[in-house]
PDB file of C-alpha atoms in Angstrom:
ATOM      1  CA  ARG C 300      92.797  84.168 105.426  1.00 80.00           C
ATOM      2  CA  GLY C 301      92.717  86.940 102.998  1.00 88.00           C
ATOM      3  CA  PHE C 302      94.251  90.223 103.954  1.00 89.00           C
ATOM      4  CA  ARG C 303      92.463  93.557 104.036  1.00 94.00           C
ATOM      5  CA  LYS C 304      95.519  95.768 104.571  1.00 94.00           C
ATOM      6  CA  LEU C 305      99.104  94.713 104.054  1.00 94.00           C
ATOM      7  CA  PRO C 306     101.318  97.846 104.303  1.00 94.00           C
ATOM      8  CA  LEU C 307     104.832  97.853 102.983  1.00 92.00           C
ATOM      9  CA  PRO C 308     107.651  98.790 105.376  1.00 94.00           C
ATOM     10  CA  LYS C 309     108.705 102.378 105.201  1.00 88.00           C
ATOM     11  CA  TYR C 310     112.485 102.514 104.937  1.00 87.00           C
ATOM     12  CA  ASP C 311     115.210 104.686 103.462  1.00 86.00           C
ATOM     13  CA  TYR C 312     118.173 102.517 104.216  1.00 87.00           C
ATOM     14  CA  GLN C 313     120.976 100.935 102.296  1.00 89.00           C
ATOM     15  CA  GLY C 314     120.363  97.279 103.444  1.00 90.00           C
ATOM     16  CA  GLU C 315     118.903  94.324 101.736  1.00 94.00           C
ATOM     17  CA  GLY C 316     117.723  90.885 102.540  1.00 97.00           C
ATOM     18  CA  LYS C 317     114.582  88.880 103.327  1.00 98.00           C
ATOM     19  CA  VAL C 318     112.734  89.198 106.644  1.00 98.00           C
ATOM     20  CA  VAL C 319     110.253  86.555 107.652  1.00 98.00           C
ATOM     21  CA  VAL C 320     107.903  87.758 110.384  1.00 98.00           C
ATOM     22  CA  GLU C 321     105.823  85.335 112.505  1.00 98.00           C
ATOM     23  CA  ILE C 322     102.417  86.900 113.160  1.00 98.00           C
ATOM     24  CA  SER C 323      99.523  86.065 115.530  1.00 98.00           C
ATOM     25  CA  VAL C 324      96.105  87.081 114.276  1.00 97.00           C
ATOM     26  CA  ASP C 325      92.946  87.246 116.375  1.00 97.00           C
ATOM     27  CA  ARG C 326      89.461  86.366 115.185  1.00 97.00           C
ATOM     28  CA  SER C 327      88.770  89.933 114.169  1.00 97.00           C
ATOM     29  CA  GLY C 328      91.712  89.971 111.854  1.00 97.00           C
ATOM     30  CA  LYS C 329      94.043  92.077 113.925  1.00 97.00           C
ATOM     31  CA  VAL C 330      97.710  91.289 114.252  1.00 98.00           C
ATOM     32  CA  THR C 331      98.346  90.993 117.967  1.00 98.00           C
ATOM     33  CA  GLN C 332     101.978  89.961 117.826  1.00 98.00           C
ATOM     34  CA  ALA C 333     104.848  90.076 115.376  1.00 98.00           C
ATOM     35  CA  ILE C 334     108.278  88.371 115.697  1.00 98.00           C
ATOM     36  CA  PRO C 335     110.746  89.288 112.946  1.00 98.00           C
ATOM     37  CA  GLY C 336     113.781  87.300 111.879  1.00 97.00           C
ATOM     38  CA  ILE C 337     112.422  83.784 112.153  1.00 98.00           C
ATOM     39  CA  LYS C 338     113.586  80.796 110.059  1.00 97.00           C
ATOM     40  CA  GLY C 339     113.877  81.734 106.402  1.00 98.00           C
ATOM     41  CA  SER C 340     115.204  85.169 107.002  1.00 98.00           C
ATOM     42  CA  THR C 341     118.397  86.103 105.240  1.00 98.00           C
ATOM     43  CA  THR C 342     119.276  89.155 107.278  1.00 96.00           C
ATOM     44  CA  LEU C 343     119.263  90.009 110.970  1.00 95.00           C
ATOM     45  CA  ASP C 344     119.901  93.727 110.396  1.00 96.00           C
ATOM     46  CA  GLU C 345     118.194  95.415 113.410  1.00 96.00           C
ATOM     47  CA  TYR C 346     116.814  98.273 111.355  1.00 96.00           C
ATOM     48  CA  LEU C 347     115.167  95.964 108.724  1.00 96.00           C
ATOM     49  CA  LEU C 348     113.782  93.725 111.524  1.00 97.00           C
ATOM     50  CA  ARG C 349     112.178  96.701 113.213  1.00 97.00           C
ATOM     51  CA  VAL C 350     110.524  98.156 110.091  1.00 97.00           C
ATOM     52  CA  ALA C 351     109.275  94.736 109.090  1.00 97.00           C
ATOM     53  CA  ARG C 352     107.749  94.199 112.580  1.00 98.00           C
ATOM     54  CA  GLU C 353     106.166  97.691 112.518  1.00 97.00           C
ATOM     55  CA  ALA C 354     104.639  97.025 109.088  1.00 98.00           C
ATOM     56  CA  ALA C 355     103.400  93.523 110.100  1.00 98.00           C
ATOM     57  CA  LEU C 356     101.680  94.972 113.183  1.00 98.00           C
ATOM     58  CA  LYS C 357      99.667  97.338 110.975  1.00 97.00           C
ATOM     59  CA  ALA C 358      98.382  94.517 108.744  1.00 97.00           C
ATOM     60  CA  THR C 359      94.726  93.428 109.011  1.00 97.00           C
ATOM     61  CA  PHE C 360      93.112  90.228 107.757  1.00 96.00           C
ATOM     62  CA  ASP C 361      89.549  89.075 107.119  1.00 96.00           C
ATOM     63  CA  SER C 362      87.607  88.465 110.283  1.00 95.00           C
ATOM     64  CA  ASN C 363      86.523  84.923 111.095  1.00 94.00           C
ATOM     65  CA  PRO C 364      84.408  84.395 114.167  1.00 94.00           C
ATOM     66  CA  ASP C 365      84.858  80.564 113.700  1.00 94.00           C
ATOM     67  CA  ALA C 366      88.623  80.741 113.642  1.00 93.00           C
ATOM     68  CA  PRO C 367      90.832  79.748 116.604  1.00 95.00           C
ATOM     69  CA  ALA C 368      91.266  82.538 119.093  1.00 96.00           C
ATOM     70  CA  ILE C 369      94.749  83.071 117.680  1.00 97.00           C
ATOM     71  CA  GLN C 370      96.140  81.983 114.353  1.00 96.00           C
ATOM     72  CA  ILE C 371      99.804  81.892 113.524  1.00 97.00           C
ATOM     73  CA  GLY C 372     101.181  82.750 110.155  1.00 96.00           C
ATOM     74  CA  THR C 373     104.055  84.551 108.487  1.00 97.00           C
ATOM     75  CA  ILE C 374     104.630  87.611 106.274  1.00 97.00           C
ATOM     76  CA  THR C 375     107.845  87.770 104.188  1.00 97.00           C
ATOM     77  CA  TYR C 376     109.345  91.104 103.227  1.00 97.00           C
ATOM     78  CA  ASN C 377     112.066  91.378 100.636  1.00 96.00           C
ATOM     79  CA  PHE C 378     114.225  94.466 101.033  1.00 95.00           C
ATOM     80  CA  LYS C 379     116.267  95.634  98.030  1.00 92.00           C
ATOM     81  CA  LEU C 380     118.845  98.349  97.805  1.00 85.00           C
ATOM     82  CA  ASN C 381     117.353 101.645  96.632  1.00 71.00           C
TER      83      ASN C 381
END
């Protein structure tokens, strides 16, 4: 599915790494669940996991009335030192 809104995490933090977030998306395109730190993540820093989860929950995708009730996917956030 295409995304409508994919906000970036808001962070002012000296940490870096990749956080992969597993998301569940309903037919309307709303993210109903976000689980950060799944396979492929290079950091388990609690702060980065939290801001990645918060950003993923704000994402919206194209609606699809013919889609399964819940679709599973991932969003990957790459955090770099500021």
